Structures are given as C-alpha cells and as structure tokens.
CSV table of C-alpha atoms and ligand atoms in Angstrom, one decimal:
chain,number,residue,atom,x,y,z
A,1,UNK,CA,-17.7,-17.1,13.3
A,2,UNK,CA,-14.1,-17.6,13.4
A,3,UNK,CA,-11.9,-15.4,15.2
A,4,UNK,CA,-10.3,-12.9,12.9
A,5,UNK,CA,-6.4,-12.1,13.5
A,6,UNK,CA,-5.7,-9.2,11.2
A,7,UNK,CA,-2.3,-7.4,10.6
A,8,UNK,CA,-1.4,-4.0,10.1
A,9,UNK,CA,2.2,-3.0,8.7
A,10,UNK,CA,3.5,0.4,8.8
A,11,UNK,CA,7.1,1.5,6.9
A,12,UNK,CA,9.3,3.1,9.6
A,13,UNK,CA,10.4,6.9,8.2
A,14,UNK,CA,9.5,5.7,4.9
A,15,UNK,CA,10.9,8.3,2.4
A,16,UNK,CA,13.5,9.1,4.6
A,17,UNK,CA,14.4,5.7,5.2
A,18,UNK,CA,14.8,5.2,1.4
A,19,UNK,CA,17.2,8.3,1.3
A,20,UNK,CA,19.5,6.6,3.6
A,21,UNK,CA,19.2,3.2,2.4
A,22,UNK,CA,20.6,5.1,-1.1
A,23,UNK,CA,23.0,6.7,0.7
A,24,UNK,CA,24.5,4.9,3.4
A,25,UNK,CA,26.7,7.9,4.9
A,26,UNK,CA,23.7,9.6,5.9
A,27,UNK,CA,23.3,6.6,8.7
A,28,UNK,CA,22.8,8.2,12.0
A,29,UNK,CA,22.0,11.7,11.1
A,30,UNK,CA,19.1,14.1,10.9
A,31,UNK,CA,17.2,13.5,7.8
A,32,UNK,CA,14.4,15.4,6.4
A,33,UNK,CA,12.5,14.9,3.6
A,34,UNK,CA,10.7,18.0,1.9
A,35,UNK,CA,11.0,21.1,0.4
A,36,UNK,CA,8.8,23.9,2.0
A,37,UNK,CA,7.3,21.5,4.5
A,38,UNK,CA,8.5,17.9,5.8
A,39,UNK,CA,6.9,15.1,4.4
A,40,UNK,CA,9.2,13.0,6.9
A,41,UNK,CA,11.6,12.7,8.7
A,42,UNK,CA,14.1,10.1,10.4
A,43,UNK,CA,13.5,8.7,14.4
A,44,UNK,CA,17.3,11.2,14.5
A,45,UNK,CA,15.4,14.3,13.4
A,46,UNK,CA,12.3,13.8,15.2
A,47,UNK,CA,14.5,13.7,18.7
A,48,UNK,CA,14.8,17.4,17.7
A,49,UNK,CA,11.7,18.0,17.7
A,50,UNK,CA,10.6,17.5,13.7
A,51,UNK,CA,8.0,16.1,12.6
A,52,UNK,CA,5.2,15.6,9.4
A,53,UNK,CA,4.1,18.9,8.2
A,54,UNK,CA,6.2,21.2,10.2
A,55,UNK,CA,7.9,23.5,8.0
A,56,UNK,CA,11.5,23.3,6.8
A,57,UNK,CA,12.2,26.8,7.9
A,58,UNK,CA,11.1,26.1,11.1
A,59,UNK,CA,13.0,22.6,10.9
A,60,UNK,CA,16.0,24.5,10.0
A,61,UNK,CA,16.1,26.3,13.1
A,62,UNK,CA,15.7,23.4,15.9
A,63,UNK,CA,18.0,21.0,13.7
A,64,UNK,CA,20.4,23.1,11.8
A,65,UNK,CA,22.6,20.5,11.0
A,66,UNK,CA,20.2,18.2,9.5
A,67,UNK,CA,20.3,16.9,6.6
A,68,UNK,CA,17.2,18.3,4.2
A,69,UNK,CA,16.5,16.5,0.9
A,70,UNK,CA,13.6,17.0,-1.6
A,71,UNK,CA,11.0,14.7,-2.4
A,72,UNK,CA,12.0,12.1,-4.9
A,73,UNK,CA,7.8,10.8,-5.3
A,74,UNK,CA,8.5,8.9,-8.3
A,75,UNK,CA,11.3,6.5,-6.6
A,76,UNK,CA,9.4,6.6,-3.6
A,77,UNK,CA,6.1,5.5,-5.5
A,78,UNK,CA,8.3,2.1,-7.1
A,79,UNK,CA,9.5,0.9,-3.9
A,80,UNK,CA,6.0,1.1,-2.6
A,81,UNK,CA,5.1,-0.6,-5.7
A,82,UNK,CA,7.7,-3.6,-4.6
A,83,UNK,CA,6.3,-3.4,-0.9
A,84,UNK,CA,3.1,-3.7,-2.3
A,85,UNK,CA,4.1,-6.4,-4.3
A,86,UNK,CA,5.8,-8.4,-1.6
A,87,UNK,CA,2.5,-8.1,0.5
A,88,UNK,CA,0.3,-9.6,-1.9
A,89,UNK,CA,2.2,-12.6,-1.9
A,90,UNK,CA,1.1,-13.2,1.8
A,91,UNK,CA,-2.0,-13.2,0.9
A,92,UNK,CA,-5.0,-11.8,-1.3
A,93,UNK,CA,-6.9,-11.0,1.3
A,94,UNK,CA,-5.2,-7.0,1.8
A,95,UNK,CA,-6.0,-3.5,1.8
A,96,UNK,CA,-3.3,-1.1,1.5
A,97,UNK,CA,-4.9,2.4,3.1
A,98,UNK,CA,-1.6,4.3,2.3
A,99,UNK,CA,1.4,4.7,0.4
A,100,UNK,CA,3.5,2.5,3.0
A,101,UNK,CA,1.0,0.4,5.5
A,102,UNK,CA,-1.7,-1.6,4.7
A,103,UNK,CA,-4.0,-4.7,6.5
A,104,UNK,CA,-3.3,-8.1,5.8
A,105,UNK,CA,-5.9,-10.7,7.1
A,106,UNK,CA,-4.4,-13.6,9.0
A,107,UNK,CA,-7.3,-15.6,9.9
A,108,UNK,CA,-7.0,-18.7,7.0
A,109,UNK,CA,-3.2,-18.2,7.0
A,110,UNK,CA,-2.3,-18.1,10.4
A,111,UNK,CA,-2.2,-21.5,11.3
A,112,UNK,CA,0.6,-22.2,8.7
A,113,UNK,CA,3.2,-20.9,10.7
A,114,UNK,CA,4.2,-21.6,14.4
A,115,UNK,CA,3.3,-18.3,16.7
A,116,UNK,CA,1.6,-14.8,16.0
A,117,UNK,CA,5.4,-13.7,17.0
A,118,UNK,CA,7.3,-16.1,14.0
A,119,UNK,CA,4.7,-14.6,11.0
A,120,UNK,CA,5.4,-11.0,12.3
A,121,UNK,CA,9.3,-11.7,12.4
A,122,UNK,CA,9.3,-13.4,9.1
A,123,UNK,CA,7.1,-10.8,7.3
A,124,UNK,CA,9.8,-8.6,8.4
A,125,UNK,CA,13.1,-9.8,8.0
A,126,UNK,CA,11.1,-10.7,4.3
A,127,UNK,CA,10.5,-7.0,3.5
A,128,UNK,CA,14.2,-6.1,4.8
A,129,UNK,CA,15.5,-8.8,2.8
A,130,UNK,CA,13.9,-7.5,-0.1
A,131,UNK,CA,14.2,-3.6,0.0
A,132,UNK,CA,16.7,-2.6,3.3
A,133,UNK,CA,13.9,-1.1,4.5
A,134,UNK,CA,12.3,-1.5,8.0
A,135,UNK,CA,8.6,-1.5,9.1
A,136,UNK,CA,6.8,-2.0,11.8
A,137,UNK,CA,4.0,-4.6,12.5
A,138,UNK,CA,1.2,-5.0,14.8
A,139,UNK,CA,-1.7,-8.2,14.5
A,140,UNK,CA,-4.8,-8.2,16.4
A,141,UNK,CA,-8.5,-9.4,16.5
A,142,UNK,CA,-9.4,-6.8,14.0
A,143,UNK,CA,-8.2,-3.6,12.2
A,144,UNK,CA,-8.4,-1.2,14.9
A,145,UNK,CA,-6.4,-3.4,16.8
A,146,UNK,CA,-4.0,-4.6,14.3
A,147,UNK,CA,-3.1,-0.9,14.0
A,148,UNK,CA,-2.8,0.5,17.3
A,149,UNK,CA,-0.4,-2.6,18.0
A,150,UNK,CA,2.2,-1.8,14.8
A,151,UNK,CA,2.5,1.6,16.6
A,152,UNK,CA,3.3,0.5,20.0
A,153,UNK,CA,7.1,-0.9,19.2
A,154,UNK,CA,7.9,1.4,16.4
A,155,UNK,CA,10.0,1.8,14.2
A,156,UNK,CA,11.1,-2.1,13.8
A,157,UNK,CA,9.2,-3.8,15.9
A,158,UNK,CA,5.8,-5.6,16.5
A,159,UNK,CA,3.5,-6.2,19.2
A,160,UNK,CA,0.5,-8.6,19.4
A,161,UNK,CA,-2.8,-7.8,21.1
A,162,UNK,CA,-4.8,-11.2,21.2
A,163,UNK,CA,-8.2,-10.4,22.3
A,164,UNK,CA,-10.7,-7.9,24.2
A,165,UNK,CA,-8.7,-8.6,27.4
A,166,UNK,CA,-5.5,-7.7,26.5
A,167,UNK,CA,-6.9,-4.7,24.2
A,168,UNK,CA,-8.3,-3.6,28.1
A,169,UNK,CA,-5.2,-3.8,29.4
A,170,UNK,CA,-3.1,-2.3,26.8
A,171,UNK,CA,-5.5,0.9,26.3
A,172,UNK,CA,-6.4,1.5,30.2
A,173,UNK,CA,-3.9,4.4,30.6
A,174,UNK,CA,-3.8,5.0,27.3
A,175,UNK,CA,-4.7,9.1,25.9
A,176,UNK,CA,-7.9,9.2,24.4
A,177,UNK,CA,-6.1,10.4,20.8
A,178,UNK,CA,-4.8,6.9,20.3
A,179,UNK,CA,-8.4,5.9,19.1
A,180,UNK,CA,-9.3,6.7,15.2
A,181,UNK,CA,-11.9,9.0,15.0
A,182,UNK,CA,-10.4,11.3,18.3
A,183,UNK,CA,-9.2,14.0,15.8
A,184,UNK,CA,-8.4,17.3,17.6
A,185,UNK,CA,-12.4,18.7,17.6
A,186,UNK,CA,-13.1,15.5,19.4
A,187,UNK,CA,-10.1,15.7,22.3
A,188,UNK,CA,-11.6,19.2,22.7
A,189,UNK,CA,-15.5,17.9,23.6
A,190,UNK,CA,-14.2,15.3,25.5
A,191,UNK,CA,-11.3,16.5,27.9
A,192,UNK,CA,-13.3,19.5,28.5
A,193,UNK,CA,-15.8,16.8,30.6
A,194,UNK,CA,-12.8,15.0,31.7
A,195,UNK,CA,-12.3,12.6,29.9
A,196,UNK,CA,-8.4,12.1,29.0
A,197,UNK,CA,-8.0,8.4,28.9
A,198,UNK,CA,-9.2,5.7,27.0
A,199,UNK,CA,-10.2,3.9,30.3
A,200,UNK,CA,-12.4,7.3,31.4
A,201,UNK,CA,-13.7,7.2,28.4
A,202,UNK,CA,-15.1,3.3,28.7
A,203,UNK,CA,-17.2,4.8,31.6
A,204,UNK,CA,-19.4,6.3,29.4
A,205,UNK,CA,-22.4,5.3,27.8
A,206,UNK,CA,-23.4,5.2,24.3
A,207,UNK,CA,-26.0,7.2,24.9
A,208,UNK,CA,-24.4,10.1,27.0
A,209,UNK,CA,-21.4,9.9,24.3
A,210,UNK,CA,-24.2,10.7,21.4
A,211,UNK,CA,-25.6,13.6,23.1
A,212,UNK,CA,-22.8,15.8,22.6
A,213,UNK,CA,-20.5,14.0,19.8
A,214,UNK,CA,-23.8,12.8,17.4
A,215,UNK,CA,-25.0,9.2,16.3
A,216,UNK,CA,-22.3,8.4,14.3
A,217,UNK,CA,-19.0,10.1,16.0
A,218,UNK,CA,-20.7,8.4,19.3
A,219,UNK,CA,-21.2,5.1,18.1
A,220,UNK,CA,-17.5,4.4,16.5
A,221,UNK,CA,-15.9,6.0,19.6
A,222,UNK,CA,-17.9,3.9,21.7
A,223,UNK,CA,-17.4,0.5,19.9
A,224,UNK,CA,-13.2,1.1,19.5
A,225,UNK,CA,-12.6,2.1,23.1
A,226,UNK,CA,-13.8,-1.2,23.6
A,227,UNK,CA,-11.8,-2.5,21.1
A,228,UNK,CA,-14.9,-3.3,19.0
A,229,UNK,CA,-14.4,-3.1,15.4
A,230,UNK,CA,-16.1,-4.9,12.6
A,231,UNK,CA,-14.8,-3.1,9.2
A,232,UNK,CA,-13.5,-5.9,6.9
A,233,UNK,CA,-10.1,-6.0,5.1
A,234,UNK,CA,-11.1,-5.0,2.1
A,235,UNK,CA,-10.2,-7.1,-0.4
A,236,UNK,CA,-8.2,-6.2,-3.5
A,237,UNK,CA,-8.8,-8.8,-5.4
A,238,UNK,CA,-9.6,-6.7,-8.5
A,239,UNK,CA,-6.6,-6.5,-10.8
A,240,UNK,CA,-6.4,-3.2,-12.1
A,241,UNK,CA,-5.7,-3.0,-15.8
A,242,UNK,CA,-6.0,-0.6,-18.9
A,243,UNK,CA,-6.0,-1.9,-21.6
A,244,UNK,CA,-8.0,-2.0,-25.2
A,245,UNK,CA,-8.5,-4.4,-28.1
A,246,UNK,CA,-10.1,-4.7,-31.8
A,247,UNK,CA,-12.0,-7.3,-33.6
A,248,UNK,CA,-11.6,-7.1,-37.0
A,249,UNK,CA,-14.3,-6.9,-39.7
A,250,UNK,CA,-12.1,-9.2,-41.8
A,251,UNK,CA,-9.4,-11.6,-41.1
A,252,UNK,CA,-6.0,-9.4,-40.6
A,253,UNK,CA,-2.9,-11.9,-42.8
A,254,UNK,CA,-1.0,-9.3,-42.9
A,255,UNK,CA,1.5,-9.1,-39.7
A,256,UNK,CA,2.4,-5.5,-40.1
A,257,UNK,CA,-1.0,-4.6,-40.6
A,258,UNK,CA,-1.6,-6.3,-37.0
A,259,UNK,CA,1.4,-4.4,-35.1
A,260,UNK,CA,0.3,-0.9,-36.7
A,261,UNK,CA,-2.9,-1.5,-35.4
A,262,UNK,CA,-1.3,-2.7,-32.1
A,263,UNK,CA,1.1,0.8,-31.9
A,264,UNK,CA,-2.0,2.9,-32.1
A,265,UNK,CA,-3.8,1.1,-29.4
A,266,UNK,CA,-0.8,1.6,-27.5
A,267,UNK,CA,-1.0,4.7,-27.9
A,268,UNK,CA,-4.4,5.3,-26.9
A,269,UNK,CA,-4.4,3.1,-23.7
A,270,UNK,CA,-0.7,4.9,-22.7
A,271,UNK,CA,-2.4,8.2,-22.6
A,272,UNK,CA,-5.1,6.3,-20.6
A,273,UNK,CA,-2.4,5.5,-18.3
A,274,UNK,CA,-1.0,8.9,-18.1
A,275,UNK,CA,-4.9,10.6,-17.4
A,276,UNK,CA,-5.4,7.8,-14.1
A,277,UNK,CA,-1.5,8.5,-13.0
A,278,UNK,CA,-0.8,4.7,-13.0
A,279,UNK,CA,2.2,3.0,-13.1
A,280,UNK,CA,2.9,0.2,-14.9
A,281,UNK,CA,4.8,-2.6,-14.9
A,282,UNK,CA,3.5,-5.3,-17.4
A,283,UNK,CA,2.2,-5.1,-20.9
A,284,UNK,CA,0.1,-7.4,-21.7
A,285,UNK,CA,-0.2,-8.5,-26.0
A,286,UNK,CA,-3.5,-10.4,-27.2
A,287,UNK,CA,-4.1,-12.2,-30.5
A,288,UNK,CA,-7.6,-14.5,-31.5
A,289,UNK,CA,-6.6,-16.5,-34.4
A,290,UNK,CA,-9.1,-16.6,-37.5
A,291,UNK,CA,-10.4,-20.3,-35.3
A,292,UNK,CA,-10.6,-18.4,-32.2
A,293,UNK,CA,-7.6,-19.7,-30.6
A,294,UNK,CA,-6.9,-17.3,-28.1
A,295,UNK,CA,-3.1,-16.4,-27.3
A,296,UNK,CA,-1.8,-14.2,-25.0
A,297,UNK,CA,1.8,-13.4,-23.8
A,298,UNK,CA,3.3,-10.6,-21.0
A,299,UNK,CA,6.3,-9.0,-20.7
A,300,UNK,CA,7.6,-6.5,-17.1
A,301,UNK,CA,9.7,-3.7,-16.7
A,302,UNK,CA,12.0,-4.3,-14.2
A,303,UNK,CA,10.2,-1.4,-12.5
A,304,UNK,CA,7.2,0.7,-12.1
A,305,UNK,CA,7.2,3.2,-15.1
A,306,UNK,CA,5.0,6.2,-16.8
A,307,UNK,CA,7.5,6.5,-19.2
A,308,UNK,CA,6.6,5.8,-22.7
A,309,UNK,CA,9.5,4.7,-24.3
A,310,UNK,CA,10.0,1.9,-21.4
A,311,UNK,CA,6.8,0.0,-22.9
A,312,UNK,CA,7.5,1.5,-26.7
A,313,UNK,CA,10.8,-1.0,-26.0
A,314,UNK,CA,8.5,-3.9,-24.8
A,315,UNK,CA,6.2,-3.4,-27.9
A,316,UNK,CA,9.1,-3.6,-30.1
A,317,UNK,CA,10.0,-6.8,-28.2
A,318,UNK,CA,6.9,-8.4,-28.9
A,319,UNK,CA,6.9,-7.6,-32.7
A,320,UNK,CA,10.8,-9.2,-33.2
A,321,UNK,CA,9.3,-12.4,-31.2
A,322,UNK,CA,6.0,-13.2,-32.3
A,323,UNK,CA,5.2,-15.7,-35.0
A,324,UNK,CA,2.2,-15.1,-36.6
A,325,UNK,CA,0.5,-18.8,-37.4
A,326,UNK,CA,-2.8,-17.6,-38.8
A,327,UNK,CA,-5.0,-14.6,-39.6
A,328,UNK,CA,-6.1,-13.0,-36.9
A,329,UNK,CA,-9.6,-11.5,-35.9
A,330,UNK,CA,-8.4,-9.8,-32.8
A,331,UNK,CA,-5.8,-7.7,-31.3
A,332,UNK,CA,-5.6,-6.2,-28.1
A,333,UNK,CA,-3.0,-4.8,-25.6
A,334,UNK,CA,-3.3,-4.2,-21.7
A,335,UNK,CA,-1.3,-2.6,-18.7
A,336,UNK,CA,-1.5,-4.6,-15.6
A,337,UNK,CA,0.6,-4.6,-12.9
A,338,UNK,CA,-0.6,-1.5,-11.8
A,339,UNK,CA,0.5,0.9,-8.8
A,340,UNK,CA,-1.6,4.2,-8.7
A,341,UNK,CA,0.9,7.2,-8.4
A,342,UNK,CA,-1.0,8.7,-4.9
A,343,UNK,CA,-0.7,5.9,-2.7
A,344,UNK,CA,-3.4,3.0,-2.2
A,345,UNK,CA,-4.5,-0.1,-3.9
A,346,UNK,CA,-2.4,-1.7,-6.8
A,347,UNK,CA,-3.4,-5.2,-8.5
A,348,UNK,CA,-0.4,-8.1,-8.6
A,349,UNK,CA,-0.1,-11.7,-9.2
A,350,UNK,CA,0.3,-14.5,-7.3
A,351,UNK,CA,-1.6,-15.5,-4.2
A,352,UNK,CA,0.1,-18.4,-2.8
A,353,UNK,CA,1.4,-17.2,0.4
A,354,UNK,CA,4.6,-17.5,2.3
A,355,UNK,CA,7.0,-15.7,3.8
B,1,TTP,P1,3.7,7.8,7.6
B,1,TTP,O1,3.6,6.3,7.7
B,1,TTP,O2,2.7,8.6,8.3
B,1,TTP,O3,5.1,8.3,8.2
B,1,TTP,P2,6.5,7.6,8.1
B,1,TTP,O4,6.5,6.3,7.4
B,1,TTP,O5,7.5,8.6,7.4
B,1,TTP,O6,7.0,7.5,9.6
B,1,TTP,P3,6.5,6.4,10.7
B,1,TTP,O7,7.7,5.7,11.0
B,1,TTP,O8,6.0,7.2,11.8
B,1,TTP,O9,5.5,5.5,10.0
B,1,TTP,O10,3.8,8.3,6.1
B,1,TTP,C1,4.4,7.6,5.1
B,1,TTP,C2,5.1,8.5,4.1
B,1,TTP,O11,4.1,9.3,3.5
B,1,TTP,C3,6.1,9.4,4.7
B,1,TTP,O12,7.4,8.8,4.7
B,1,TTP,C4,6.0,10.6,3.9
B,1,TTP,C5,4.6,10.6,3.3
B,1,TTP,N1,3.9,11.7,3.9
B,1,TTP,C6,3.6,12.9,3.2
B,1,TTP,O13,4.0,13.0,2.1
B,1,TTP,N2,2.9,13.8,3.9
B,1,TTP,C7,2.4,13.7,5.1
B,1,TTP,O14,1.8,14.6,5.7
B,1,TTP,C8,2.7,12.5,5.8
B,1,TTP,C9,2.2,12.3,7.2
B,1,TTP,C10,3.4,11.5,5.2
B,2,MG,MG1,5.1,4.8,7.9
C-alpha cells in the first residue's frame, strides 16, 4: 500500500483572530471572546493565564484590561464557510472534524509540489491571502500524526513528522495527554502506575494496558503511542443539498404558472433549510422541457446566508432572466453550497487542486 501523508490544519485563535482582523487596533492586546464563559481567546490573553471555558468573571480578574467581546457565531460560521471552501480546492479527499481544522489527504497530491515544507507554506500564505487569518499546519503518515504535528509550532507554523522513526523521537519525552483518547479519567489510571510519558507508556503491553483501561481504551492507546493509526480521511464527497421539485401532470405553458409554483417550493425547502440550520450559498433553478430537455442554471450569494430575503432576491433574479422556450413538465429548486451552522462537513465545488 502506498504510504499515506495526511495533513491536519488548525485556525490559530480563531474567533478571536477574526475580531482583530475586523478591527485592526485591537493588534497586540488581550482578546477574549465570550459572554459568561470564553469561547477563545488570543496567544496575548492566554499569557495571562485565559483559556477555552474558563469563565469571563474569572478572566476578568487575571486580565482586567482585556479586551472582552461577545460571540458573533453567525460571521464566525461564514468565514469558516470560506476556509472550508478554500480547503476543498486542495483536494476532495477532506474531512473537516471542527469548525476551524480539518484533514486533508496528501498522498495522490503530494508529488505535485516540491517538499512536504513548500505545500505546508503555500496552503498557508493561500488561506492568509484569502481571509488575514492564520492557521497552523502539521502533515504526517496518518491522522494522529498529522494532528499532533499542527500543534507543535502553533499558532502559524507547521511541523512535519515523516514516519514511525521520527514519530519515536518527537513523542519520547512527550506527556502522556498529548495522545487522543488520554482524557483526564485516563491520566488518572495511568500516572497513578507511573506512567507520565508517552515513552513510559510504549513499555507497556497491550495486554497489561487492557487489564485496567478495557479492550477498546487499551487497544487505541496502545496503537497511537506507537504512532499507529489507521482511521481514513473521511471523504466528503457528498454534496449536501435541499432541494425539491414537481413533475407536472400536464404540460405547464404558462411562465407564471411555473414561477408560482417555483415560490412555493421555495418556500417549502427554505423552511427545510432553517429546521437542519444550514447555510446556504447557491440556489440552484431546474426546468425539463415538454421533450425532456433538461436545463439547469445557479446563482451564489456572495456569502453564507439563512436569511430569506437574500435567496427571495436570487429567485426574483431568475424569473427577470429566464426565457421560457417550451412547456415545461418539471420544476425544481435546490440549495447547495451548504455550510452546517455547528461546525463540520459542508459540500463545495471544484476539485482540481492547487494552492
Ligand atoms: P480551537 O481550535 O480549539 O481553538 P482556537 O482556534 O481558538 O485556538 P487554537 O489557536 O488553540 O487552535 O477552537 C476553534 C474555535 O471554536 C474557537 O476559536 C472558539 C470555538 N470554541 C468554542 O466555542 N468553545 C470551546 O470550548 C472551544 C474549545 C472552542
Ligand atoms: Mg483552532
């Protein structure tokens, strides 16, 4: 099998990152996003002391000077959208796991460009380019390593760990908690029989490891200390969409007749939109003339939106435009371009890679 070379991208401070891109005078202070309870906060606030889920009250007191803002989710969720976006055109092959990281796998792409060091520069400067916005990167022989990498120069920076050997030497003084899986319960069993380091914890057999953490806890621990790790990227290759469409009993001549029929179903598949908390950015119009020739036409939002009126406007566009050559036995409308409103997968366009 061929080697697999996997990376894993993480946004640096995301929403607070976002904040200060917006507002450049807040460069090189303590920011803090949240309202009772930080959802971020800056590398400048974190020197302090802040961190994810700490309370703002409690922020308040180490970093009185900070600078607190609320959560702005919905600009937040469009950026990540355009991240998202940005990532696919890489490649197909991609999995996001989170609102701002995500795998990408290398392996059939890889060769394209000169060193593991250029992609991971490239990808980016490309995402800076594109939003101001920094992340961090890691690429390694699968996902667990991809992602402990993309950690070990954050925020901005990349590291590259190339096989088992260098995943030995990387981890060998490494805390056990850098392995996924080692929650807290899990320190607690294990530094309680003195185990505190990755290497400590290579010493130990899969068998012994079962008897007190159980099959499945044992065997994962087991397999990533060693760097082992055989989950796939999984592939988003499934566009989502919501859409809906009618065949007509009859043969439709009359145009209005067609767009009234098209306003309800955009109605109905809107709400549809609403109910899964998508975002959209595309609508999507579909006509089969009475000899079945099928045409279809698209028109995007300059943005993410949930907001009716924003694809009420591109409906309207469509019925100025479109010539209607025949009667029709079929109508249908769809959202695509779709961004999910908590974080994870999305469906976009265009494979064709590059950077
Ligand atoms: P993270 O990637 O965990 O954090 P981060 O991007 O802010 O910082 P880092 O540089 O360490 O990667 O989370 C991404 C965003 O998700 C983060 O900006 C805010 C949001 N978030 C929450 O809303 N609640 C949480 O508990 C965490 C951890 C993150
Ligand atoms: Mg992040």
């Amino acid at each position: 099998m061929k080697k697999r070379i996997i990376m894993h991208y993480d946004m640096d401070a995301f929403y607070a990152s976002i904040e200060i891109r917006d507002r450049p005078h807040l460069k090189g202070k303590p920011v803090i996003v949240g309202t009772r309870v930080i959802t971020t906060c800056n590398y400048e606030a974190r020197k302090y002391g802040l961190h994810s889920a700490m309370s703002v009250a409690e922020a308040r007191k180490l970093c009185p000077h900070g600078i607190y803002l609320n959560v702005d989710k919905e600009k937040y969720t469009k950026i990540a959208g355009q991240i998202q976006g940005l990532v696919s055109k890489v490649s197909q092959n991609i999995e996001f796991v989170a609102f701002d990281e995500g795998y990408v796998d290398l392996t059939d792409i890889i060769d394209k460009y000169e060193s593991y060091d250029y992609f991971a520069e490239k990808f980016k400067d490309r995402i800076f380019k594109h939003t101001g916005l920094t992340c961090s990167v890691g690429i390694g022989y699968n996902k667990l390593t991809a992602k402990l990498a993309s950690e070990v120069n954050k925020p901005g920076g990349f590291y590259i760990i190339r096989n088992k050997d260098e995943f030995e030497k990387f981890s060998i003084d490494k805390d056990i908690k850098v392995i996924p899986g080692i929650g807290k319960k899990t320190q607690i069993q294990l530094r309680t029989r003195g185990i505190n380091t990755v290497n400590e914890l290579r010493d130990y057999s899969y068998m012994e490891l079962k008897s007190f953490l159980g099959n499945l806890k044992a065997q994962m621990i087991y397999e990533y200390c060693r760097g082992l790790d055989h989950r796939k990227v999984k592939n988003e290759k499934k566009y989502k969409s919501v859409g809906s469409e009618i065949t007509y009993t009859y043969r439709e001549e009359n145009r209005e007749a067609v767009f009234a029929t098209l306003e309800e179903i955009l109605d109905k598949i809107y709400i549809k939109l609403i109910n899964k908390k998508y975002y959209a950015k595309t609508l999507v119009i579909k006509i089969k003339y009475e000899d079945f020739r099928t045409i279809s036409r698209s028109k995007t939002l300059r943005d993410y939106s949930n907001k009716k009126e924003d694809f009420y406007k591109l409906f309207v566009e469509f019925k100025e435009e479109f010539i209607m050559e025949k009667s029709v036995r079929l109508a249908g409308l769809t959202f695509s371009n779709i961004v999910t409103h908590n974080s994870k997968q999305l469906s976009f366009k265009d494979a064709d890679s590059l950077i």
